PDB file of N, CA and C in Angstrom:
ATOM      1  N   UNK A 257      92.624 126.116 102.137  1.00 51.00           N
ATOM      2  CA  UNK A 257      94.040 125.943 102.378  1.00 51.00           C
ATOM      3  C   UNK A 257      94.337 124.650 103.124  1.00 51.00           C
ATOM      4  N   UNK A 258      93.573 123.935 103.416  1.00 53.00           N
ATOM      5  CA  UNK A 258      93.680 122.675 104.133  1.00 53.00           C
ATOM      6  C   UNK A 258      93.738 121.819 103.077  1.00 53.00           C
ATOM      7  N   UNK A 259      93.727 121.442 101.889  1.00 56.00           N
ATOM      8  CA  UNK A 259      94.118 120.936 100.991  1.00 56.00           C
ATOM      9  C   UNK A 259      95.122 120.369 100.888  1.00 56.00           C
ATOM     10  N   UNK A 260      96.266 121.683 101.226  1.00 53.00           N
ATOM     11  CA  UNK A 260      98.104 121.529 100.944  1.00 53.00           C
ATOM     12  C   UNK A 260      98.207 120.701 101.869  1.00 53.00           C
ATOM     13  N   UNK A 261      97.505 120.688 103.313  1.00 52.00           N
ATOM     14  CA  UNK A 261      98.448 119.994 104.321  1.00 52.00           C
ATOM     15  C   UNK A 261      97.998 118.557 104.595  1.00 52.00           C
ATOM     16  N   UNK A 262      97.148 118.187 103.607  1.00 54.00           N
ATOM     17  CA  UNK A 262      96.700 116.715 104.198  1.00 54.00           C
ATOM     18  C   UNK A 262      97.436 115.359 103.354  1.00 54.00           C
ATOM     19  N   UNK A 263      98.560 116.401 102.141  1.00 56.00           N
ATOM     20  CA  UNK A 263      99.559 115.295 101.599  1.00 56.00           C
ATOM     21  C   UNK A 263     100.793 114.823 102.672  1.00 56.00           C
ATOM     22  N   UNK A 264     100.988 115.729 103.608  1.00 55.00           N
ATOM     23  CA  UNK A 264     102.531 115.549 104.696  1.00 55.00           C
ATOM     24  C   UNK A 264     101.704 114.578 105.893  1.00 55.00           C
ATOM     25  N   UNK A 265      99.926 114.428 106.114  1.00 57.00           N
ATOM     26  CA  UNK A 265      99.462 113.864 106.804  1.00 57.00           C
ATOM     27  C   UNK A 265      99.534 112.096 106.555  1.00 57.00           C
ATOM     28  N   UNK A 266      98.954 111.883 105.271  1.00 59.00           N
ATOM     29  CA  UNK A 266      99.216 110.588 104.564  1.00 59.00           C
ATOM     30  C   UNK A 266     100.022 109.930 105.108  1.00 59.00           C
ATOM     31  N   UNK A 267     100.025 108.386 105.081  1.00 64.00           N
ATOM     32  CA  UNK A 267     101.431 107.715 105.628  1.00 64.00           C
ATOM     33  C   UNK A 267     100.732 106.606 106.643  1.00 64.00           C
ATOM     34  N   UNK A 268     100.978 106.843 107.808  1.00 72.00           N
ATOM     35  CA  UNK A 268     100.981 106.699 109.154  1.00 72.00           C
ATOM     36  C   UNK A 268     102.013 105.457 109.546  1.00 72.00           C
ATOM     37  N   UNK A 269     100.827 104.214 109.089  1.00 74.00           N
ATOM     38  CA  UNK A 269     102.150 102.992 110.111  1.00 74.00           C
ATOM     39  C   UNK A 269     102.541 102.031 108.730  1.00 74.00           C
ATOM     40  N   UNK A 270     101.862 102.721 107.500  1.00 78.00           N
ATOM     41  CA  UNK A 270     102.038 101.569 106.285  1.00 78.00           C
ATOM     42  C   UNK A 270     103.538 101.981 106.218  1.00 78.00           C
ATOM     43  N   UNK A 271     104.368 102.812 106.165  1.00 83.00           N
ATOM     44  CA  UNK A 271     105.474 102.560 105.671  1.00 83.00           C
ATOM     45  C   UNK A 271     106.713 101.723 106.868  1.00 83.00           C
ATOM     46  N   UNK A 272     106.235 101.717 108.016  1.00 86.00           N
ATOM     47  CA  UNK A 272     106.995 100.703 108.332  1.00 86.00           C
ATOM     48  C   UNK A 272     106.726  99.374 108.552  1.00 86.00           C
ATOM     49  N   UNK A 273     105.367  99.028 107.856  1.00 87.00           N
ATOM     50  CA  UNK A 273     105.126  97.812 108.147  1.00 87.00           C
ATOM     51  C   UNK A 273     105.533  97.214 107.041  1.00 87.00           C
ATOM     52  N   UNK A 274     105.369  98.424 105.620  1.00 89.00           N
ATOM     53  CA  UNK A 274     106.131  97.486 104.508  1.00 89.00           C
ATOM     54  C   UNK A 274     107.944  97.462 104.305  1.00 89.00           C
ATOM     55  N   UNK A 275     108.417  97.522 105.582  1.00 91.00           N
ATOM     56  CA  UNK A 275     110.189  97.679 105.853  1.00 91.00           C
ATOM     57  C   UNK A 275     109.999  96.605 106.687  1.00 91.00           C
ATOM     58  N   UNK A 276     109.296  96.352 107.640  1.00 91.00           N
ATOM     59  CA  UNK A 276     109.099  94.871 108.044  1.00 91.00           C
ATOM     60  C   UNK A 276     108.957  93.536 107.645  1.00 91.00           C
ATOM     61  N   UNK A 277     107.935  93.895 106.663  1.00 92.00           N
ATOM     62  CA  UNK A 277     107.420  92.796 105.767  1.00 92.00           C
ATOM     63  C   UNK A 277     108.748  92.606 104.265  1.00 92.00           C
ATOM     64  N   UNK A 278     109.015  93.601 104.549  1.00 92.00           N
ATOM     65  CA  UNK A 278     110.244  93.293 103.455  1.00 92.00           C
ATOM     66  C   UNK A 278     111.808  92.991 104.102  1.00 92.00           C
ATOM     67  N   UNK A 279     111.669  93.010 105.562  1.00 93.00           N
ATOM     68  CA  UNK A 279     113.128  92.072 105.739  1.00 93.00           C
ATOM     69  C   UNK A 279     112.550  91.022 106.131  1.00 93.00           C
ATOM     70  N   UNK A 280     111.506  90.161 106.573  1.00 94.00           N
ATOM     71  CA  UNK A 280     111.198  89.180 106.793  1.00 94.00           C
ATOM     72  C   UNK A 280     111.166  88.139 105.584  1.00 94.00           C
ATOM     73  N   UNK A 281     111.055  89.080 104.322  1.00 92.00           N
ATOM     74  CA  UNK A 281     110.548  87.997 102.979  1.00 92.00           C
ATOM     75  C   UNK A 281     112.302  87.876 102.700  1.00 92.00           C
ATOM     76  N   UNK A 282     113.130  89.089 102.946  1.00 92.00           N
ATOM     77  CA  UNK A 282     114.407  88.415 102.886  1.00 92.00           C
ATOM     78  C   UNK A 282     114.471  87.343 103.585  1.00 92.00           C
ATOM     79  N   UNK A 283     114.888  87.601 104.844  1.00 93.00           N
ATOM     80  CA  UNK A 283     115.121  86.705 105.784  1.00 93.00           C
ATOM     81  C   UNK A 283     114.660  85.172 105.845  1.00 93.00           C
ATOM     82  N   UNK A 284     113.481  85.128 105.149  1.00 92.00           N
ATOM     83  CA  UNK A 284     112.821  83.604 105.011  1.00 92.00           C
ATOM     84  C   UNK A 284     113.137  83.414 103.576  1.00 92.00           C
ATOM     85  N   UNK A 285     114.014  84.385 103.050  1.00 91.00           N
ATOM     86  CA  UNK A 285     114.334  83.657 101.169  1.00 91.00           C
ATOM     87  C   UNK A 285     115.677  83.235 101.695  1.00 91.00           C
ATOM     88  N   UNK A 286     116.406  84.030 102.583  1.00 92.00           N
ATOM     89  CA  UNK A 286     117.805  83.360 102.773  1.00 92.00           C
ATOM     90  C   UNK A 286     118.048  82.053 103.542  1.00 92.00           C
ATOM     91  N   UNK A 287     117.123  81.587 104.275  1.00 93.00           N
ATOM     92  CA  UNK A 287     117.173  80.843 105.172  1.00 93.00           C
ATOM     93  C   UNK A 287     116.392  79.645 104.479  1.00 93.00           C
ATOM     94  N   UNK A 288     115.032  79.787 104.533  1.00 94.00           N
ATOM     95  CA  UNK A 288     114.108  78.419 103.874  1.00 94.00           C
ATOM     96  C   UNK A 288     114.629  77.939 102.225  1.00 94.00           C
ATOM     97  N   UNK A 289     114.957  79.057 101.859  1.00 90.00           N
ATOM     98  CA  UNK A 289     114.976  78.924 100.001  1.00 90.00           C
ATOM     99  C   UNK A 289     116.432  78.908  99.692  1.00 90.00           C
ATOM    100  N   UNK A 290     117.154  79.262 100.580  1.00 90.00           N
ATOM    101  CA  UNK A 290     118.994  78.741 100.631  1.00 90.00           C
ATOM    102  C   UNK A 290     119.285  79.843  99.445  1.00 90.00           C
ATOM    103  N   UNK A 291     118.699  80.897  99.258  1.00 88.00           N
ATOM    104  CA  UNK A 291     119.179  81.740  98.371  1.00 88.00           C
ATOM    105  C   UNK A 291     120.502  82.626  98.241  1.00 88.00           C
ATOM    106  N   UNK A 292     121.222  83.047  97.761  1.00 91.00           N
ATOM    107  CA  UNK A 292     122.210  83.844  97.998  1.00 91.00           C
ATOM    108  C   UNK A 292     121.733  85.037  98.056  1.00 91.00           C
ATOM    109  N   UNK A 293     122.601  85.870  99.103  1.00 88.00           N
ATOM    110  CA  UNK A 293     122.185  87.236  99.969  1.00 88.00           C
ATOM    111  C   UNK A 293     121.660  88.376  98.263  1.00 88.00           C
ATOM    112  N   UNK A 294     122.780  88.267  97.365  1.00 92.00           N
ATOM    113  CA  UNK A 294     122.531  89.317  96.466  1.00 92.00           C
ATOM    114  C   UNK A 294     120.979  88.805  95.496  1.00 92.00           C
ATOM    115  N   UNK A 295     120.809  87.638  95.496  1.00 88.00           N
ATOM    116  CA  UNK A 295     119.850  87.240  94.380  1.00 88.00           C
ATOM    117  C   UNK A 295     118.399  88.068  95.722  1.00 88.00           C
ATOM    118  N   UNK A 296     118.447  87.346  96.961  1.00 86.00           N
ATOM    119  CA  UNK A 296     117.266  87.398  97.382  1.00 86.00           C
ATOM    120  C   UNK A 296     117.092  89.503  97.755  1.00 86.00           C
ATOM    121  N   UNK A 297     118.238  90.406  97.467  1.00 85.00           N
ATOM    122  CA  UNK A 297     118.005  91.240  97.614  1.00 85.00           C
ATOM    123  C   UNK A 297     117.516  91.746  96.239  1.00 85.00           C
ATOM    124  N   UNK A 298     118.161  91.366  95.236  1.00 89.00           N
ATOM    125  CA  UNK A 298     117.069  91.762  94.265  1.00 89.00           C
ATOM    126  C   UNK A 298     115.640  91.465  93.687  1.00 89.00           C
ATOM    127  N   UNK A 299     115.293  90.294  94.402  1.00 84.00           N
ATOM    128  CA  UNK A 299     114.054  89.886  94.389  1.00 84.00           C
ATOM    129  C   UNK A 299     113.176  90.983  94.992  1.00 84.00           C
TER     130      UNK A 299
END
């Protein structure tokens, strides 16, 4: 029965490091690459 519970364990710090790493790649497309806000959000 330890099976079921080691999918809700999974995770840990990857999902906020890839919410980090993904406003920073905004943030340096809007700024260095002069992109417009909607293009660099769909990137």
């Amino acid at each position: 029965m330890m099976f079921g519970n080691t999918v809700l364990q999974l995770g840990g710090q990857a999902p906020l490091v890839s919410l980090v790493a993904g406003i920073v790649v905004i943030v340096l497309m809007l700024v260095i690459l002069d992109l417009p806000a909607f293009v660099s959000l769909v990137v």
